[in-house]
């Protein structure tokens, strides 16, 4: 559109300026030709008729002279005024000769040359010509004025018709120029914008993940060079992404393989540490401390391996939802009871069967356990667990789970990273009870349910983790969702 408008503006300016110049020159030529013809004919008439006048002339002679001068024009449109002293006669009876201006009369009085003036009179334009009748003195040969002044008024209707025809011709030429400009603009726009549109579609295709998209390279202009550069960039990007995906797949497979291979020796170690724990009281103090330390670290390592296996399933897109319609409040109570947290956490839960939803019970248990355990480890009591339904007009019904603690809260610099893998707010504490994967696993479990999880600080102090889960989930989710 901008290209079409630009072409149109250029065409308008070109046609207007060309038309204006052409009109001015043509108008000047038409009027000049008409003016020269009238003056030449007037001089010829006066030169032919003046010698026949008697001097001093009477009124009747002046009238006949005016009629003879006016009759020199075949179409009969001339009107003549002749002055001699106090006598003033016209070729038409009672003609006021309004076209004659004082400026023209003064010019005739002071000059022996023929003068003219174009005058707008009413609804028409007239050419007014004035001249003094002169004769050559027989004794000196000098030109002497006779005192007779002749004024001629000629309406310029024919010339105006020519000018109007010129205006119409310029208008028609301008319309044709505009149409041609628009046509050329459309052709130019198509030639320029077609490869640009193809480039836009190809860029959008790559943004959508189709990295094998390429452009056809035609010609050798700048757009063809741009298409060639785009193809090279797309090829390099496809190769880089393929390498990155391969590295990522190998890293995931490595983590999964390592975690899987560690499970067997960890199971044996756990069994041995359980036996050692039972006999720790009969060992000496140093040995008992070492046994308990090994037992604790084995438990942590087993938990880390389980978390890595879970993350690997999410990364591989193998996480499957097993949905069941359950009482959400009862599920939360079982989570607290299974970990002996019932007396450590204040609850605000709806009554039995008041809030039901289709969720994966195991994954909901992991979400709540991770959030409550995080609040107990890093926050401060009292820790509160809330469950309620959030229903907005025209929106999907949501179950909202809130875990609130009374600790110092989460630093502002940490908030954007709390759900990242292996992120710990205190970099100096590299060894902590958690693996750094709990909140990341929580996020993935909430995401496969189609929900959201958010961390924030409470105005009264402490951290707040809020989970929103849809109460009615698509039946197809039973088949799994990456």
Coordinates of C-alpha atoms in Angstrom, one line a residue:
X1 CA 0.0 0.0 0.0
X2 CA 2.8 2.4 0.8
X3 CA 4.4 1.7 -2.5
X4 CA 1.2 2.3 -4.4
X5 CA 0.6 5.5 -2.5
X6 CA 4.2 6.7 -3.3
X7 CA 3.8 5.9 -7.0
X8 CA 0.4 7.7 -7.0
X9 CA 1.8 10.8 -5.3
X10 CA 4.7 10.9 -7.7
X11 CA 2.3 10.6 -10.6
X12 CA 0.0 13.3 -9.2
X13 CA 2.9 15.7 -8.7
X14 CA 4.4 15.0 -12.1
X15 CA 1.1 15.2 -13.9
X16 CA 0.1 18.4 -12.0
X17 CA 3.4 20.2 -12.6
X18 CA 3.6 19.1 -16.2
X19 CA 0.0 20.0 -16.8
X20 CA 0.4 23.4 -15.1
X21 CA 3.5 24.2 -17.2
X22 CA 1.8 23.0 -20.4
X23 CA -1.3 24.9 -19.6
X24 CA 0.6 28.1 -18.9
X25 CA 2.6 27.9 -22.0
X26 CA -0.3 27.0 -24.2
X27 CA -2.5 29.7 -22.7
X28 CA 0.2 32.3 -23.2
X29 CA 0.6 31.1 -26.8
X30 CA -3.1 31.2 -27.6
X31 CA -3.6 34.7 -26.1
X32 CA -0.4 36.0 -27.7
X33 CA -1.4 34.8 -31.1
X34 CA -4.9 36.3 -30.7
X35 CA -3.5 39.6 -29.4
X36 CA -1.0 39.9 -32.2
X37 CA -3.6 39.2 -34.8
X38 CA -6.0 41.8 -33.4
X39 CA -3.3 44.5 -33.2
X40 CA -2.0 43.8 -36.6
X41 CA -5.5 44.0 -38.1
X42 CA -6.4 47.1 -36.2
X43 CA -3.2 48.9 -37.4
X44 CA -4.0 47.9 -41.0
X45 CA -7.5 49.2 -40.8
X46 CA -6.5 52.5 -39.2
X47 CA -3.7 52.9 -41.7
X48 CA -6.1 52.3 -44.6
X49 CA -8.9 54.5 -43.4
X50 CA -7.1 57.4 -41.6
X51 CA -5.9 59.2 -44.8
X52 CA -9.6 59.6 -45.9
X53 CA -10.5 61.7 -42.8
X54 CA -10.8 65.4 -43.1
X55 CA -9.1 67.5 -40.4
X56 CA -10.5 68.6 -38.2
X57 CA -13.0 65.7 -38.4
X58 CA -16.6 66.2 -37.4
X59 CA -18.8 63.8 -35.3
X60 CA -20.3 62.2 -38.3
X61 CA -16.9 61.5 -39.9
X62 CA -15.6 60.0 -36.7
X63 CA -18.7 57.8 -36.4
X64 CA -18.2 56.6 -40.0
X65 CA -14.5 56.0 -39.3
X66 CA -15.4 54.0 -36.1
X67 CA -17.9 51.9 -38.1
X68 CA -15.4 51.3 -40.9
X69 CA -12.7 50.2 -38.4
X70 CA -15.2 47.8 -36.6
X71 CA -16.3 46.4 -40.0
X72 CA -12.8 45.3 -40.8
X73 CA -13.4 42.2 -38.6
X74 CA -15.5 39.7 -40.5
X75 CA -17.3 38.2 -37.5
X76 CA -18.5 41.6 -36.3
X77 CA -17.4 41.3 -32.7
X78 CA -15.3 44.4 -32.7
X79 CA -16.5 47.4 -30.8
X80 CA -14.6 50.7 -31.5
X81 CA -14.4 54.0 -29.7
X82 CA -12.9 57.0 -31.4
X83 CA -11.9 60.2 -29.5
X84 CA -10.9 63.5 -30.9
X85 CA -10.7 66.4 -28.5
X86 CA -14.1 66.6 -26.9
X87 CA -15.7 64.4 -29.4
X88 CA -16.2 60.7 -28.5
X89 CA -18.1 58.3 -30.8
X90 CA -18.6 54.5 -30.8
X91 CA -19.3 52.0 -33.5
X92 CA -22.4 50.8 -31.6
X93 CA -25.0 53.3 -30.6
X94 CA -25.0 54.3 -26.9
X95 CA -22.1 51.9 -26.1
X96 CA -20.7 52.8 -22.7
X97 CA -17.4 51.1 -23.5
X98 CA -16.9 50.1 -19.9
X99 CA -13.8 48.0 -20.7
X100 CA -11.7 51.1 -21.2
X101 CA -9.7 51.8 -18.1
X102 CA -8.1 55.1 -17.1
X103 CA -4.7 53.4 -17.1
X104 CA -5.1 52.4 -20.8
X105 CA -6.3 55.9 -21.8
X106 CA -3.4 57.5 -19.9
X107 CA -1.0 55.1 -21.7
X108 CA -2.4 56.1 -25.1
X109 CA -2.1 59.8 -24.2
X110 CA 1.6 59.5 -23.3
X111 CA 2.8 57.0 -25.9
X112 CA 2.7 56.8 -29.6
X113 CA 2.9 53.0 -29.5
X114 CA -0.1 50.6 -29.6
X115 CA -1.0 49.5 -26.1
X116 CA -3.3 46.8 -24.9
X117 CA -4.9 45.4 -21.7
X118 CA -6.9 42.4 -20.8
X119 CA -10.0 43.4 -18.8
X120 CA -12.5 41.2 -16.9
X121 CA -15.9 42.7 -17.5
X122 CA -18.8 41.0 -16.0
X123 CA -18.8 37.3 -17.0
X124 CA -16.3 37.6 -19.8
X125 CA -12.7 38.7 -20.6
X126 CA -12.0 41.3 -23.2
X127 CA -8.9 42.5 -25.0
X128 CA -8.8 46.3 -25.1
X129 CA -6.3 47.9 -27.6
X130 CA -5.6 51.6 -27.8
X131 CA -3.6 53.7 -30.3
X132 CA -3.1 57.2 -31.6
X133 CA -3.6 58.1 -35.3
X134 CA -0.4 59.7 -36.6
X135 CA 0.8 61.0 -39.9
X136 CA 4.1 62.0 -41.4
X137 CA 4.8 65.8 -41.8
X138 CA 5.5 66.6 -45.5
X139 CA 8.1 69.2 -44.7
X140 CA 10.1 67.5 -42.0
X141 CA 9.2 63.9 -42.4
X142 CA 8.6 63.5 -38.7
X143 CA 5.6 61.6 -37.3
X144 CA 3.0 63.9 -35.9
X145 CA -0.1 62.8 -33.9
X146 CA -3.4 63.8 -35.3
X147 CA -5.1 63.9 -31.9
X148 CA -7.4 61.0 -32.9
X149 CA -7.4 58.1 -30.5
X150 CA -8.8 54.7 -31.4
X151 CA -9.8 52.1 -28.8
X152 CA -10.9 48.6 -29.7
X153 CA -12.7 46.0 -27.4
X154 CA -12.7 42.4 -28.5
X155 CA -14.3 39.6 -26.3
X156 CA -12.0 36.6 -25.9
X157 CA -14.7 33.9 -25.9
X158 CA -12.9 31.8 -28.5
X159 CA -9.6 32.0 -26.7
X160 CA -11.3 31.0 -23.4
X161 CA -12.9 28.1 -25.2
X162 CA -9.4 27.0 -26.3
X163 CA -8.1 27.4 -22.7
X164 CA -11.1 25.3 -21.3
X165 CA -10.2 22.6 -23.8
X166 CA -6.7 22.7 -22.6
X167 CA -7.8 22.3 -19.0
X168 CA -10.0 19.3 -20.0
X169 CA -7.1 17.8 -21.9
X170 CA -4.8 18.2 -18.9
X171 CA -7.4 16.6 -16.6
X172 CA -7.8 13.6 -18.9
X173 CA -4.1 13.2 -19.1
X174 CA -3.8 13.4 -15.3
X175 CA -6.4 10.6 -14.9
X176 CA -4.6 8.5 -17.4
X177 CA -1.3 9.1 -15.7
X178 CA -2.7 8.2 -12.3
X179 CA -4.2 4.9 -13.7
X180 CA -0.8 4.1 -15.3
X181 CA 1.0 4.9 -12.0
X182 CA -1.3 2.7 -10.0
X183 CA -0.8 -0.1 -12.5
X184 CA 3.0 0.3 -12.4
X185 CA 2.9 0.5 -8.6
X186 CA 1.0 -2.8 -8.4
X187 CA 3.4 -4.5 -10.8
X188 CA 6.4 -3.1 -8.9
X189 CA 4.9 -4.0 -5.5
X190 CA 4.2 -7.5 -6.7
X191 CA 7.7 -7.9 -7.9
X192 CA 9.3 -6.5 -4.7
X193 CA 6.8 -7.9 -2.1
X194 CA 6.4 -11.4 -3.4
X195 CA 9.9 -12.5 -2.3
X196 CA 9.5 -10.5 0.9
X197 CA 6.2 -12.3 1.7
X198 CA 7.9 -15.6 0.9
X199 CA 10.7 -14.6 3.3
X200 CA 8.1 -13.8 6.0
X201 CA 6.3 -17.1 5.6
X202 CA 9.7 -18.9 5.7
X203 CA 10.7 -17.1 8.9
X204 CA 7.4 -17.9 10.5
X205 CA 7.8 -21.5 9.5
X206 CA 11.2 -21.7 11.1
X207 CA 9.8 -20.0 14.2
X208 CA 7.2 -22.8 14.4
X209 CA 10.0 -25.4 14.4
X210 CA 10.2 -26.4 10.7
X211 CA 13.9 -25.8 10.4
X212 CA 14.1 -27.5 7.0
X213 CA 12.3 -24.5 5.4
X214 CA 14.2 -23.0 2.4
X215 CA 13.6 -20.2 -0.1
X216 CA 13.8 -20.4 -3.9
X217 CA 16.6 -18.2 -5.1
X218 CA 15.7 -16.4 -8.4
X219 CA 17.9 -13.8 -10.0
X220 CA 20.9 -12.0 -8.7
X221 CA 19.5 -8.9 -7.1
X222 CA 19.6 -7.9 -3.4
X223 CA 16.4 -9.9 -2.6
X224 CA 18.0 -13.0 -4.2
X225 CA 21.1 -12.4 -2.1
X226 CA 18.9 -12.1 0.9
X227 CA 17.1 -15.3 0.2
X228 CA 20.5 -17.1 -0.3
X229 CA 21.7 -15.7 3.0
X230 CA 18.5 -16.8 4.7
X231 CA 18.9 -20.4 3.4
X232 CA 22.5 -20.5 4.7
X233 CA 21.4 -19.2 8.1
X234 CA 18.5 -21.7 8.2
X235 CA 20.9 -24.6 7.3
X236 CA 23.3 -23.5 10.0
X237 CA 20.5 -23.2 12.5
X238 CA 19.1 -26.6 11.6
X239 CA 22.5 -28.2 12.0
X240 CA 23.1 -26.4 15.4
X241 CA 19.7 -27.3 16.7
X242 CA 20.2 -30.9 15.6
X243 CA 23.5 -31.0 17.4
X244 CA 21.9 -29.4 20.5
X245 CA 19.0 -31.9 20.4
X246 CA 21.4 -34.7 20.1
X247 CA 23.4 -33.5 23.0
X248 CA 20.3 -33.0 25.1
X249 CA 19.0 -36.4 24.2
X250 CA 22.3 -38.0 25.2
X251 CA 22.4 -36.0 28.4
X252 CA 18.9 -37.2 29.3
X253 CA 19.7 -40.7 28.4
X254 CA 22.9 -40.6 30.4
X255 CA 21.0 -39.2 33.5
X256 CA 18.3 -41.8 33.1
X257 CA 20.8 -44.6 32.6
X258 CA 22.9 -43.5 35.6
X259 CA 19.9 -43.2 37.8
X260 CA 18.7 -46.6 36.7
X261 CA 22.1 -48.2 37.3
X262 CA 22.3 -46.6 40.7
X263 CA 19.1 -48.0 41.9
X264 CA 20.3 -51.6 42.3
X265 CA 23.4 -50.8 44.4
X266 CA 21.4 -48.2 46.3
X267 CA 18.8 -50.8 47.2
X268 CA 21.6 -53.0 48.5
X269 CA 23.2 -50.2 50.4
X270 CA 19.8 -49.2 51.9
X271 CA 19.3 -52.8 53.1
X272 CA 22.8 -52.9 54.6
X273 CA 22.3 -49.5 56.3
X274 CA 19.0 -50.6 57.7
X275 CA 20.7 -53.5 59.3
X276 CA 23.5 -51.3 60.6
X277 CA 21.0 -48.9 62.0
X278 CA 19.4 -51.6 64.1
X279 CA 22.8 -52.5 65.6
X280 CA 24.1 -48.9 65.9
X281 CA 23.2 -48.8 69.6
X282 CA 25.6 -51.7 70.3
X283 CA 28.5 -50.1 68.5
X284 CA 31.0 -47.7 70.0
X285 CA 30.2 -44.0 69.7
X286 CA 32.4 -43.2 66.7
X287 CA 31.3 -46.2 64.7
X288 CA 27.6 -45.6 65.5
X289 CA 28.0 -41.9 64.3
X290 CA 29.6 -43.1 61.1
X291 CA 26.8 -45.7 60.5
X292 CA 24.1 -43.1 61.1
X293 CA 25.9 -40.7 58.7
X294 CA 26.1 -43.3 56.0
X295 CA 22.5 -44.2 56.5
X296 CA 21.4 -40.6 56.1
X297 CA 23.4 -40.0 53.1
X298 CA 22.2 -43.2 51.5
X299 CA 18.6 -42.1 52.0
X300 CA 19.4 -38.7 50.4
X301 CA 21.1 -40.4 47.5
X302 CA 18.2 -42.7 47.0
X303 CA 15.8 -39.7 47.0
X304 CA 18.1 -37.8 44.5
X305 CA 18.1 -40.9 42.2
X306 CA 14.3 -41.1 42.4
X307 CA 14.0 -37.3 41.6
X308 CA 16.4 -37.7 38.6
X309 CA 14.4 -40.6 37.3
X310 CA 11.2 -38.5 37.6
X311 CA 12.8 -35.5 35.8
X312 CA 14.1 -37.8 33.1
X313 CA 10.6 -39.0 32.4
X314 CA 9.3 -35.5 32.1
X315 CA 12.2 -34.5 29.8
X316 CA 11.6 -37.6 27.6
X317 CA 7.8 -36.8 27.4
X318 CA 7.1 -40.1 29.0
X319 CA 5.2 -38.7 32.0
X320 CA 1.7 -40.2 32.0
X321 CA -1.4 -39.0 33.9
X322 CA -3.6 -41.6 35.6
X323 CA -6.7 -39.5 36.4
X324 CA -9.2 -40.3 39.0
X325 CA -12.1 -38.4 40.5
X326 CA -11.2 -37.9 44.1
X327 CA -12.0 -35.8 47.1
X328 CA -9.2 -33.3 47.0
X329 CA -9.4 -32.3 50.7
X330 CA -9.2 -36.0 51.8
X331 CA -6.1 -36.5 49.4
X332 CA -4.4 -33.5 51.1
X333 CA -5.1 -34.9 54.6
X334 CA -3.7 -38.3 53.6
X335 CA -0.5 -36.6 52.3
X336 CA 0.0 -34.9 55.7
X337 CA -0.8 -38.0 57.7
X338 CA 1.6 -40.2 55.6
X339 CA 4.5 -38.0 56.5
X340 CA 3.5 -37.3 60.1
X341 CA 2.9 -33.6 59.4
X342 CA -0.7 -33.5 60.7
X343 CA 0.4 -31.8 63.9
X344 CA 2.9 -29.5 62.2
X345 CA 0.6 -27.9 59.6
X346 CA -2.5 -25.9 60.1
X347 CA -5.1 -26.7 57.6
X348 CA -8.1 -24.9 56.1
X349 CA -9.8 -27.5 54.0
X350 CA -13.4 -27.9 52.8
X351 CA -15.6 -30.6 54.3
X352 CA -15.6 -34.1 52.8
X353 CA -16.8 -34.4 49.2
X354 CA -17.3 -30.6 49.0
X355 CA -14.5 -30.2 46.4
X356 CA -13.9 -33.1 44.0
X357 CA -11.8 -33.1 40.8
X358 CA -10.1 -35.4 38.2
X359 CA -6.4 -35.5 39.0
X360 CA -3.6 -38.0 39.2
X361 CA -3.6 -38.8 43.0
X362 CA 0.1 -39.8 43.1
X363 CA 1.3 -36.6 41.3
X364 CA -1.0 -34.4 43.5
X365 CA 0.6 -36.1 46.6
X366 CA 4.1 -35.2 45.2
X367 CA 3.0 -31.6 44.7
X368 CA 1.6 -31.1 48.1
X369 CA 4.4 -33.0 49.9
X370 CA 7.1 -31.0 48.1
X371 CA 5.5 -27.6 48.9
X372 CA 4.7 -28.4 52.5
X373 CA 8.2 -30.0 53.1
X374 CA 9.8 -27.0 51.5
X375 CA 7.8 -24.7 53.9
X376 CA 8.8 -26.7 56.9
X377 CA 12.5 -26.9 56.0
X378 CA 13.1 -23.3 54.8
X379 CA 10.2 -21.3 56.4
X380 CA 8.9 -21.1 59.9
X381 CA 5.9 -22.3 61.8
X382 CA 3.0 -22.0 61.7
X383 CA 2.7 -23.5 58.2
X384 CA -0.8 -23.4 56.8
X385 CA -2.3 -25.5 54.0
X386 CA -5.5 -24.1 52.3
X387 CA -7.8 -25.5 49.7
X388 CA -10.7 -23.8 48.0
X389 CA -12.5 -23.4 44.7
X390 CA -11.9 -20.4 42.5
X391 CA -14.7 -19.8 40.1
X392 CA -14.9 -16.8 37.8
X393 CA -17.9 -16.1 35.4
X394 CA -17.2 -17.6 32.0
X395 CA -14.0 -19.2 33.2
X396 CA -12.9 -22.7 34.0
X397 CA -13.5 -23.9 37.6
X398 CA -10.2 -24.2 39.4
X399 CA -9.0 -25.8 42.6
X400 CA -6.6 -23.6 44.5
X401 CA -4.0 -25.0 46.9
X402 CA -2.0 -22.6 49.0
X403 CA 1.0 -23.4 51.2
X404 CA 1.8 -20.5 53.6
X405 CA 4.7 -20.2 56.0
X406 CA 5.7 -17.6 58.6
X407 CA 9.4 -17.4 57.8
X408 CA 11.5 -14.6 56.4
X409 CA 10.1 -15.0 52.9
X410 CA 12.0 -15.4 49.6
X411 CA 14.5 -12.8 48.6
X412 CA 13.4 -10.8 45.5
X413 CA 16.5 -11.9 43.6
X414 CA 15.6 -15.6 44.3
X415 CA 11.9 -15.5 43.4
X416 CA 12.4 -15.8 39.6
X417 CA 14.5 -18.9 40.1
X418 CA 12.8 -20.9 42.8
X419 CA 11.4 -23.4 40.3
X420 CA 14.6 -24.0 38.5
X421 CA 16.5 -27.3 38.8
X422 CA 19.2 -27.6 41.4
X423 CA 18.8 -23.9 42.3
X424 CA 19.5 -23.0 45.9
X425 CA 19.2 -19.5 47.3
X426 CA 22.2 -19.8 49.5
X427 CA 25.1 -20.7 47.2
X428 CA 27.4 -21.2 50.3
X429 CA 25.2 -24.1 51.5
X430 CA 26.1 -26.6 48.7
X431 CA 25.0 -29.5 50.9
X432 CA 21.5 -29.3 52.1
X433 CA 18.8 -31.8 52.9
X434 CA 17.0 -31.3 49.6
X435 CA 18.2 -32.2 46.1
X436 CA 17.2 -28.9 44.5
X437 CA 14.8 -30.8 42.3
X438 CA 11.6 -30.8 44.4
X439 CA 10.1 -27.5 43.2
X440 CA 11.1 -28.3 39.6
X441 CA 9.3 -31.7 39.9
X442 CA 6.3 -29.8 41.4
X443 CA 6.2 -27.5 38.5
X444 CA 6.2 -30.3 36.0
X445 CA 3.5 -32.2 37.8
X446 CA 1.3 -29.1 37.9
X447 CA 1.9 -28.4 34.2
X448 CA 0.9 -31.9 33.0
X449 CA -2.4 -31.3 34.9
X450 CA -2.9 -28.1 32.9
X451 CA -2.4 -25.9 36.0
X452 CA 0.0 -23.3 37.2
X453 CA 2.1 -22.8 40.3
X454 CA 3.3 -19.4 41.6
X455 CA 5.7 -18.3 44.4
X456 CA 5.3 -15.0 46.2
X457 CA 5.9 -13.2 49.5
X458 CA 3.1 -12.5 51.9
X459 CA 2.6 -8.8 53.0
X460 CA 2.5 -10.0 56.6
X461 CA 5.7 -12.0 56.2
X462 CA 6.5 -15.5 54.9
X463 CA 6.4 -17.2 51.6
X464 CA 3.2 -18.3 49.7
X465 CA 3.1 -21.0 47.1
X466 CA -0.2 -21.1 45.1
X467 CA -1.2 -24.0 42.8
X468 CA -4.2 -23.8 40.5
X469 CA -5.6 -27.0 39.0
X470 CA -8.6 -27.4 36.6
X471 CA -11.3 -29.4 38.2
X472 CA -12.5 -30.9 34.9
X473 CA -9.7 -32.1 32.8
X474 CA -10.0 -33.5 29.2
X475 CA -10.6 -37.2 29.1
X476 CA -7.8 -37.5 26.6
X477 CA -5.4 -36.6 29.3
X478 CA -5.6 -40.3 30.5
X479 CA -3.4 -41.1 27.5
X480 CA -0.6 -38.7 28.9
X481 CA 0.6 -35.3 28.2
X482 CA 4.2 -34.2 27.8

